[in-house]
Tab-separated table of C-alpha atoms and ligand atoms in Angstrom:
chain	number	residue	atom	x	y	z
A	49	MET	CA	-64.269	-7.152	-9.943
A	50	SER	CA	-63.452	-10.452	-8.330
A	51	LYS	CA	-65.167	-13.498	-9.731
A	52	LYS	CA	-67.718	-15.413	-7.724
A	53	ASP	CA	-67.007	-18.912	-6.556
A	54	TYR	CA	-68.422	-21.445	-9.013
A	55	TYR	CA	-69.794	-23.722	-6.309
A	56	GLU	CA	-71.489	-20.804	-4.573
A	57	LEU	CA	-72.978	-19.652	-7.852
A	58	LEU	CA	-74.576	-23.033	-8.394
A	59	GLY	CA	-75.502	-23.298	-4.708
A	60	VAL	CA	-73.839	-26.675	-4.222
A	61	GLY	CA	-71.126	-28.022	-1.943
A	62	ARG	CA	-67.575	-28.562	-3.101
A	63	ASN	CA	-68.087	-32.297	-3.238
A	64	ALA	CA	-71.329	-32.128	-5.213
A	65	THR	CA	-71.919	-35.068	-7.541
A	66	GLU	CA	-72.292	-34.685	-11.274
A	67	GLN	CA	-76.012	-35.195	-10.926
A	68	GLU	CA	-76.291	-32.507	-8.229
A	69	LEU	CA	-74.387	-30.062	-10.420
A	70	LYS	CA	-76.605	-30.846	-13.330
A	71	SER	CA	-79.888	-30.324	-11.563
A	72	ALA	CA	-78.632	-27.163	-9.827
A	73	TYR	CA	-77.589	-25.730	-13.162
A	74	LYS	CA	-80.782	-26.771	-14.867
A	75	ARG	CA	-82.869	-25.032	-12.194
A	76	LEU	CA	-80.841	-21.809	-12.336
A	77	ALA	CA	-80.572	-21.751	-16.122
A	78	ILE	CA	-84.318	-21.894	-16.472
A	79	ARG	CA	-84.838	-19.204	-13.834
A	80	TYR	CA	-82.302	-16.742	-15.272
A	81	HIS	CA	-82.542	-17.420	-18.982
A	82	PRO	CA	-82.811	-14.126	-20.892
A	83	ASP	CA	-85.915	-15.364	-22.681
A	84	LYS	CA	-87.648	-15.532	-19.320
A	85	ASN	CA	-86.256	-12.210	-18.146
A	86	PRO	CA	-86.380	-9.831	-21.087
A	87	GLY	CA	-84.668	-6.523	-20.392
A	88	ASP	CA	-83.157	-7.659	-17.125
A	89	PRO	CA	-79.396	-7.312	-17.356
A	90	ALA	CA	-78.860	-8.662	-13.831
A	91	ALA	CA	-80.623	-11.905	-14.707
A	92	GLU	CA	-78.636	-12.136	-17.904
A	93	GLU	CA	-75.406	-11.643	-15.994
A	94	THR	CA	-76.341	-14.364	-13.518
A	95	PHE	CA	-77.306	-16.661	-16.379
A	96	LYS	CA	-73.878	-16.200	-17.913
A	97	GLU	CA	-72.097	-16.757	-14.617
A	98	VAL	CA	-74.075	-19.873	-13.882
A	99	ALA	CA	-73.424	-21.271	-17.346
A	100	GLU	CA	-69.743	-20.537	-16.992
A	101	ALA	CA	-69.619	-22.208	-13.583
A	102	TYR	CA	-71.348	-25.295	-14.886
A	103	GLY	CA	-69.182	-25.343	-17.993
A	104	VAL	CA	-66.119	-25.665	-15.809
A	105	LEU	CA	-67.418	-27.892	-13.038
A	106	SER	CA	-69.092	-30.375	-15.382
A	107	ASN	CA	-65.715	-31.080	-16.953
A	108	ALA	CA	-63.765	-33.353	-14.605
A	109	GLU	CA	-60.392	-32.109	-15.755
A	110	GLN	CA	-61.315	-28.437	-15.471
A	111	ARG	CA	-63.038	-28.998	-12.171
A	112	ALA	CA	-59.876	-30.527	-10.752
A	113	ARG	CA	-57.872	-27.550	-11.975
A	114	TYR	CA	-60.392	-25.126	-10.531
A	115	ASP	CA	-60.312	-26.937	-7.190
A	116	ARG	CA	-56.559	-26.558	-7.022
A	117	PHE	CA	-55.947	-23.160	-8.575
A	118	GLY	CA	-59.278	-21.364	-8.483
A	119	HIS	CA	-60.278	-19.148	-11.398
A	120	ALA	CA	-56.690	-18.777	-12.486
A	121	GLY	CA	-56.586	-22.493	-13.236
A	122	VAL	CA	-59.353	-22.393	-15.795
A	123	SER	CA	-59.250	-18.921	-17.320
A	124	GLY	CA	-59.111	-19.032	-21.053
A	125	SER	CA	-60.465	-22.527	-21.282
A	126	ALA	CA	-63.783	-23.293	-22.866
A	127	GLY	CA	-66.657	-22.135	-20.746
A	128	ALA	CA	-64.634	-19.825	-18.584
A	129	GLY	CA	-62.989	-16.460	-18.645
A	130	ASN	CA	-63.711	-15.458	-22.214
A	131	TRP	CA	-67.359	-14.657	-22.221
A	132	GLY	CA	-66.658	-11.350	-23.834
A	133	ALA	CA	-65.512	-13.246	-26.846
A	134	GLN	CA	-68.011	-16.031	-26.732
A	135	GLY	CA	-71.177	-14.282	-25.811
A	136	PHE	CA	-73.736	-16.987	-25.303
A	137	GLY	CA	-71.815	-19.444	-27.345
A	138	GLY	CA	-71.739	-22.831	-25.684
A	139	ILE	CA	-74.675	-22.350	-23.408
A	140	GLU	CA	-77.162	-23.795	-25.781
A	141	ASP	CA	-74.904	-26.780	-26.208
A	142	ILE	CA	-74.676	-27.345	-22.495
A	143	LEU	CA	-78.407	-26.985	-22.144
A	144	GLY	CA	-78.944	-29.157	-25.154
A	145	ASP	CA	-77.001	-31.886	-23.432
A	146	LEU	CA	-79.087	-31.581	-20.318
A	147	PHE	CA	-82.498	-31.574	-21.858
A	148	GLY	CA	-83.981	-30.742	-25.187
A	149	PHE	CA	-83.582	-27.001	-25.182
A	150	GLY	CA	-86.655	-26.591	-27.311
A	151	ASP	CA	-88.725	-28.698	-24.976
A	152	VAL	CA	-88.296	-26.245	-22.178
A	153	PHE	CA	-88.418	-22.952	-23.996
A	154	GLY	CA	-90.615	-24.014	-26.837
A	155	GLY	CA	-90.203	-23.631	-30.538
A	156	ARG	CA	-86.564	-24.455	-30.791
A	157	SER	CA	-85.887	-27.881	-32.097
A	158	GLY	CA	-82.920	-29.365	-30.332
A	159	GLY	CA	-79.826	-29.293	-32.435
A	160	GLY	CA	-79.197	-28.737	-36.094
A	161	GLY	CA	-80.264	-25.655	-37.953
A	162	GLY	CA	-78.310	-22.571	-38.828
A	163	GLY	CA	-78.954	-20.873	-35.536
A	164	ARG	CA	-77.173	-23.408	-33.424
A	165	ARG	CA	-73.818	-22.179	-32.318
A	166	SER	CA	-71.023	-23.454	-30.218
A	167	GLY	CA	-68.534	-21.116	-28.609
A	168	GLY	CA	-65.124	-21.793	-30.029
A	169	GLN	CA	-65.526	-23.353	-33.412
A	170	ARG	CA	-62.642	-25.578	-34.464
A	171	GLY	CA	-60.902	-24.524	-37.656
A	172	ALA	CA	-61.314	-26.604	-40.791
A	173	ASP	CA	-58.834	-29.280	-41.780
A	174	LEU	CA	-56.905	-28.444	-44.892
A	175	ARG	CA	-55.577	-30.651	-47.673
A	176	TYR	CA	-52.449	-29.924	-49.611
A	177	ASP	CA	-51.433	-32.023	-52.599
A	178	LEU	CA	-47.686	-32.293	-52.965
A	179	GLU	CA	-46.012	-33.743	-56.035
A	180	ILE	CA	-42.513	-35.139	-55.626
A	181	THR	CA	-40.122	-37.163	-57.765
A	182	LEU	CA	-39.213	-40.799	-57.254
A	183	GLU	CA	-35.725	-39.703	-56.235
A	184	GLU	CA	-37.186	-37.390	-53.589
A	185	SER	CA	-39.355	-40.202	-52.302
A	186	ALA	CA	-36.317	-42.468	-52.130
A	187	ALA	CA	-34.154	-40.010	-50.221
A	188	GLY	CA	-36.789	-38.233	-48.134
A	189	MET	CA	-36.909	-34.467	-48.234
A	190	THR	CA	-38.049	-31.260	-46.641
A	191	ALA	CA	-40.639	-29.322	-48.586
A	192	GLN	CA	-41.594	-25.660	-48.354
A	193	LEU	CA	-45.337	-25.253	-48.611
A	194	ARG	CA	-47.203	-22.010	-49.103
A	195	ILE	CA	-50.664	-22.415	-47.700
A	196	PRO	CA	-53.348	-19.780	-47.919
A	197	ARG	CA	-55.518	-20.232	-44.867
A	198	LEU	CA	-57.697	-18.483	-42.351
A	199	GLU	CA	-55.845	-17.822	-39.142
A	200	THR	CA	-57.090	-16.583	-35.819
A	201	CYS	CA	-56.692	-12.799	-35.830
A	202	ASP	CA	-53.683	-11.749	-33.755
A	203	THR	CA	-55.071	-8.318	-32.970
A	204	CYS	CA	-58.295	-9.432	-31.297
A	205	THR	CA	-57.255	-13.065	-30.620
A	206	GLY	CA	-60.303	-14.169	-32.541
A	207	SER	CA	-63.025	-12.236	-30.717
A	208	GLY	CA	-63.630	-9.869	-33.616
A	209	ALA	CA	-63.960	-6.931	-31.239
A	210	LYS	CA	-61.545	-4.020	-31.144
A	211	SER	CA	-59.127	-4.264	-28.242
A	212	GLY	CA	-60.583	-2.726	-25.100
A	213	THR	CA	-64.119	-3.452	-26.264
A	214	GLN	CA	-66.223	-6.571	-26.065
A	215	ALA	CA	-68.821	-8.182	-28.217
A	216	GLU	CA	-72.251	-7.507	-26.780
A	217	THR	CA	-75.178	-9.808	-26.498
A	218	CYS	CA	-77.544	-9.314	-29.407
A	219	THR	CA	-80.632	-7.520	-28.108
A	220	THR	CA	-82.854	-8.726	-30.943
A	221	CYS	CA	-82.514	-12.388	-30.014
A	222	SER	CA	-81.138	-11.961	-26.484
A	223	GLY	CA	-78.109	-13.914	-27.547
A	224	ALA	CA	-80.005	-16.978	-28.682
A	225	GLY	CA	-79.062	-16.518	-32.313
A	226	GLN	CA	-82.641	-17.281	-33.300
A	227	VAL	CA	-85.865	-15.358	-33.315
A	228	ARG	CA	-89.188	-17.129	-32.979
A	229	TYR	CA	-92.443	-16.208	-34.608
A	230	GLN	CA	-95.809	-17.479	-33.490
A	231	GLN	CA	-97.848	-18.829	-36.364
A	232	GLY	CA	-101.100	-20.340	-35.169
A	233	PHE	CA	-100.197	-23.286	-33.046
A	234	PHE	CA	-96.631	-23.344	-34.235
A	235	SER	CA	-93.721	-21.213	-33.368
A	236	VAL	CA	-91.170	-20.895	-36.104
A	237	ALA	CA	-87.519	-20.300	-35.326
A	238	ARG	CA	-85.421	-18.241	-37.684
A	239	THR	CA	-81.793	-17.282	-37.607
A	240	CYS	CA	-81.538	-13.827	-36.097
A	241	GLY	CA	-80.821	-11.294	-38.812
A	242	ALA	CA	-79.296	-8.716	-36.494
A	243	CYS	CA	-76.421	-10.944	-35.372
A	244	ARG	CA	-76.584	-13.524	-38.208
A	245	GLY	CA	-77.099	-16.298	-35.691
A	246	THR	CA	-74.014	-15.620	-33.622
A	247	GLY	CA	-75.982	-14.207	-30.695
A	248	ARG	CA	-73.635	-11.294	-30.301
A	249	ILE	CA	-73.076	-7.921	-31.826
A	250	ILE	CA	-69.681	-6.400	-32.303
A	251	LYS	CA	-70.174	-2.653	-31.886
A	252	THR	CA	-66.570	-1.749	-32.564
A	253	PRO	CA	-65.058	-4.344	-34.844
A	254	CYS	CA	-61.383	-5.184	-34.780
A	255	GLU	CA	-59.739	-3.185	-37.543
A	256	THR	CA	-57.501	-6.006	-38.659
A	257	CYS	CA	-60.142	-8.661	-39.332
A	258	LYS	CA	-63.213	-6.390	-39.670
A	259	GLY	CA	-64.892	-8.342	-36.892
A	260	ALA	CA	-64.533	-11.787	-38.450
A	261	GLY	CA	-62.055	-12.990	-35.829
A	262	ARG	CA	-59.947	-14.578	-38.538
A	263	THR	CA	-57.777	-13.275	-41.320
A	264	GLU	CA	-56.642	-14.925	-44.519
A	265	ARG	CA	-52.947	-15.361	-44.709
A	266	GLU	CA	-50.480	-17.234	-46.809
A	267	ARG	CA	-48.379	-19.240	-44.440
A	268	GLU	CA	-45.036	-20.710	-45.338
A	269	LEU	CA	-44.472	-24.073	-43.770
A	270	GLU	CA	-41.552	-26.457	-43.830
A	271	ILE	CA	-42.486	-30.105	-43.624
A	272	LYS	CA	-40.435	-33.274	-43.542
A	273	VAL	CA	-41.351	-35.950	-46.061
A	274	PRO	CA	-39.982	-39.286	-44.846
A	275	ALA	CA	-38.184	-41.629	-47.254
A	276	GLY	CA	-40.360	-44.273	-48.888
A	277	VAL	CA	-43.668	-42.391	-49.259
A	278	GLU	CA	-45.943	-43.440	-52.087
A	279	THR	CA	-48.680	-41.805	-54.078
A	280	GLY	CA	-51.606	-41.495	-51.684
A	281	SER	CA	-49.472	-41.371	-48.525
A	282	ARG	CA	-50.863	-38.769	-46.135
A	283	LEU	CA	-48.909	-36.706	-43.652
A	284	ARG	CA	-50.953	-35.147	-40.876
A	285	ILE	CA	-49.602	-31.948	-39.409
A	286	THR	CA	-51.514	-31.219	-36.262
A	287	GLY	CA	-52.734	-27.680	-35.727
A	288	GLU	CA	-51.663	-26.357	-39.135
A	289	GLY	CA	-55.143	-26.213	-40.647
A	290	GLU	CA	-57.364	-23.172	-40.446
A	291	GLY	CA	-57.545	-21.203	-37.239
A	292	GLY	CA	-60.590	-21.588	-35.024
A	293	ALA	CA	-63.177	-18.891	-34.414
A	294	SER	CA	-63.976	-17.404	-31.030
A	295	GLY	CA	-61.260	-19.295	-29.244
A	296	GLY	CA	-61.699	-22.675	-30.970
A	297	GLY	CA	-58.619	-24.727	-31.809
A	298	ALA	CA	-56.997	-24.892	-35.207
A	299	GLY	CA	-57.712	-27.715	-37.645
A	300	ASP	CA	-55.096	-30.069	-39.029
A	301	LEU	CA	-53.230	-30.009	-42.292
A	302	TYR	CA	-53.133	-33.139	-44.407
A	303	VAL	CA	-50.394	-33.325	-47.004
A	304	VAL	CA	-51.327	-35.865	-49.667
A	305	LEU	CA	-48.359	-37.084	-51.682
A	306	HIS	CA	-48.145	-37.811	-55.364
A	307	VAL	CA	-44.985	-39.458	-56.638
A	308	LYS	CA	-44.338	-38.653	-60.295
A	309	GLU	CA	-43.865	-41.433	-62.815
A	310	HIS	CA	-40.213	-42.091	-63.515
A	311	GLU	CA	-39.050	-42.701	-67.051
A	312	GLY	CA	-36.494	-45.320	-66.025
A	313	PHE	CA	-38.211	-47.177	-63.202
A	314	GLU	CA	-41.570	-48.602	-62.449
A	315	ARG	CA	-42.440	-48.928	-58.795
A	316	GLN	CA	-44.464	-51.468	-56.908
A	317	GLY	CA	-44.378	-50.909	-53.179
A	318	SER	CA	-40.725	-50.818	-52.258
A	319	ASN	CA	-39.536	-52.718	-55.359
A	320	LEU	CA	-38.395	-51.108	-58.580
A	321	TYR	CA	-38.549	-52.554	-62.078
A	322	ALA	CA	-36.409	-51.533	-65.027
A	323	ALA	CA	-35.424	-52.800	-68.447
A	324	VAL	CA	-31.793	-52.924	-69.529
A	325	PRO	CA	-30.845	-53.214	-73.201
A	326	VAL	CA	-28.207	-55.761	-74.264
A	327	THR	CA	-26.885	-56.662	-77.671
A	328	PHE	CA	-27.234	-60.105	-79.196
A	329	ALA	CA	-23.497	-60.669	-78.734
A	330	GLN	CA	-23.623	-59.671	-75.030
A	331	ALA	CA	-26.550	-62.000	-74.404
A	332	ALA	CA	-25.049	-64.872	-76.350
A	333	LEU	CA	-21.488	-64.613	-75.066
A	334	GLY	CA	-22.172	-63.334	-71.572
A	335	SER	CA	-21.052	-59.907	-70.402
A	336	ASP	CA	-20.508	-57.538	-67.502
A	337	ILE	CA	-22.811	-54.567	-67.937
A	338	MET	CA	-23.659	-51.479	-65.867
A	339	VAL	CA	-27.222	-51.004	-64.673
A	340	LYS	CA	-28.683	-47.622	-63.732
A	341	THR	CA	-30.064	-47.535	-60.187
A	342	LEU	CA	-31.608	-44.684	-58.183
A	343	ASN	CA	-28.218	-44.124	-56.568
A	344	GLY	CA	-26.043	-44.295	-59.672
A	345	GLU	CA	-24.850	-47.455	-61.398
A	346	GLN	CA	-24.290	-51.056	-60.388
A	347	PRO	CA	-22.406	-53.817	-62.234
A	348	LEU	CA	-24.459	-56.815	-63.378
A	349	LYS	CA	-23.112	-60.072	-64.756
A	350	ILE	CA	-25.089	-61.376	-67.736
A	351	PRO	CA	-24.320	-65.071	-68.181
A	352	ALA	CA	-23.752	-66.564	-71.611
A	353	GLY	CA	-27.008	-67.589	-73.291
A	354	THR	CA	-29.216	-65.070	-71.544
A	355	GLN	CA	-32.660	-64.814	-73.162
A	356	THR	CA	-34.515	-61.583	-73.705
A	357	GLY	CA	-36.961	-60.993	-70.825
A	358	THR	CA	-34.719	-62.698	-68.264
A	359	VAL	CA	-35.058	-60.882	-64.941
A	360	PHE	CA	-32.158	-60.223	-62.595
A	361	ARG	CA	-32.558	-59.070	-59.038
A	362	LEU	CA	-30.340	-56.419	-57.473
A	363	LYS	CA	-30.917	-56.774	-53.767
A	364	GLY	CA	-31.493	-53.615	-51.753
A	365	GLN	CA	-31.488	-51.334	-54.821
A	366	GLY	CA	-35.229	-50.606	-54.629
A	367	MET	CA	-37.074	-47.968	-52.578
A	368	PRO	CA	-36.632	-47.559	-48.841
A	369	VAL	CA	-39.430	-49.076	-46.795
A	370	LEU	CA	-41.433	-46.336	-45.049
A	371	GLY	CA	-40.470	-46.251	-41.396
A	372	GLY	CA	-36.805	-47.042	-42.014
A	373	ARG	CA	-36.817	-50.819	-42.268
A	374	GLY	CA	-34.475	-51.608	-45.122
A	375	ASN	CA	-34.931	-51.342	-48.847
A	376	GLY	CA	-36.802	-53.158	-51.548
A	377	ASP	CA	-35.050	-54.677	-54.568
A	378	LEU	CA	-34.449	-53.637	-58.131
A	379	PHE	CA	-35.588	-56.122	-60.780
A	380	VAL	CA	-33.877	-55.722	-64.102
A	381	SER	CA	-35.358	-57.274	-67.218
A	382	VAL	CA	-32.953	-57.903	-70.092
A	383	ALA	CA	-34.195	-56.554	-73.418
A	384	LEU	CA	-32.397	-57.736	-76.518
A	385	ARG	CA	-31.716	-54.782	-78.761
A	386	THR	CA	-31.784	-55.351	-82.497
A	387	PRO	CA	-29.555	-52.912	-84.381
A	388	THR	CA	-31.353	-50.685	-86.880
A	389	THR	CA	-28.225	-49.692	-88.803
A	390	LEU	CA	-25.216	-51.881	-89.547
A	391	THR	CA	-21.660	-51.156	-90.530
A	392	ARG	CA	-20.195	-53.057	-93.466
A	393	ASP	CA	-18.252	-55.343	-91.069
A	394	GLN	CA	-21.264	-56.024	-88.895
A	395	ARG	CA	-23.366	-56.877	-91.928
A	396	ARG	CA	-20.744	-59.273	-93.265
A	397	LEU	CA	-20.373	-61.062	-89.916
A	398	LEU	CA	-24.118	-61.288	-89.371
A	399	GLU	CA	-24.673	-62.686	-92.855
A	400	GLU	CA	-22.098	-65.344	-92.136
A	401	LEU	CA	-23.730	-66.087	-88.799
A	402	SER	CA	-27.111	-66.220	-90.480
A	403	LYS	CA	-25.987	-68.981	-92.874
A	404	ILE	CA	-24.956	-71.167	-89.919
A	405	GLU	CA	-28.161	-70.364	-87.993
A	406	ASP	CA	-30.318	-71.300	-91.029
A	407	ARG	CA	-28.781	-74.738	-90.995
A	408	ASP	CA	-29.379	-75.014	-87.211
A	409	LEU	CA	-33.038	-74.116	-87.532
A	410	GLU	CA	-33.644	-76.469	-90.480
A	411	ASP	CA	-32.701	-79.305	-88.173
A	412	LYS	CA	-35.808	-78.608	-86.106
A	413	GLY	CA	-39.352	-79.246	-87.131
A	414	LEU	CA	-41.570	-76.353	-88.139
A	415	ILE	CA	-43.798	-76.739	-85.079
A	416	ASP	CA	-40.797	-76.379	-82.781
A	417	ARG	CA	-39.830	-73.165	-84.523
A	418	VAL	CA	-43.323	-71.783	-84.031
A	419	ARG	CA	-43.094	-72.786	-80.381
A	420	ASP	CA	-39.768	-70.979	-80.132
A	421	ILE	CA	-41.384	-67.826	-81.400
A	422	PHE	CA	-44.654	-67.840	-79.478
A	423	GLY	CA	-43.813	-70.128	-76.610
B	1401	LIG	ZN1	-79.352	-11.817	-32.638
B	1402	LIG	ZN1	-59.423	-9.158	-35.282
């Protein structure tokens, strides 16, 4: 069966304005709405066709495609070509945009509520928390993620109906997804129990997804973690969230990073901080020592008379800056290490040293010594 021309369906010229399209559709939608024509499949068919035509022509991009390529240009896009899958999905939204749907047909409050549907529901965004080490953050890495998620069913491409069959319009609610009850002056809308608000009934469900249109699957995904990420950095992977329903697009995947604490380094932005132990002799006499960095070891010259707590800066030995613009620095704080055990020789030498130091300190006033300690 060849499809009818969208402009002809709406009874407008090919250069109709947006406003002309809108009022043409509004007029036809009211005339052919299933609620106004119960048990009239021809009216229902026209209603669907008209809604489809308006769905395409009211979208500037799709209209341009339709003008150039005809039905082939817009098949599969929202509002066209996949009514079997969508049922009445989308129509209420289009109508809702035009005028308060409830105002015209009564009883239905515009928007909200469980009965409101939109054809092609976008899949949910997913969050994945990934813990990595400081070394991995410094070098960048690829990570293998296993993500359990709902994906659009391959067998029925999300329609929920067995191949060769189509979802049918729910006869209880005529596809509206809601049933109204008159109670005195009020009419109360309730989600249709027969179709659970979807407006369509799947007579022969797809065997793979049991009619849900989506299946749960554990998907293995390889992602690139760039060098320099920090705890709280988010990577967005477009289209790797949950699959959409009834032809809706997939959501996105957000990978939230957590960088583990490192026992040797503390991190602040792209700078690293570490403590390096030195002996009293090394600090007093000066020394060349080796300092652990993320990439191995680096030599560091400790000048004679270095005090405990003195900080040295090793340029470029910090973390890479996210986005590939150089590196931070490594700040090394000297920590004087007091020996807990002494050999006989060490004890003898230290005792001798101590005698000289006692004389040095006695030369100073008591207050100065207190200042030396707490200053
Ligand atoms: Zn129903
Ligand atoms: Zn399926």
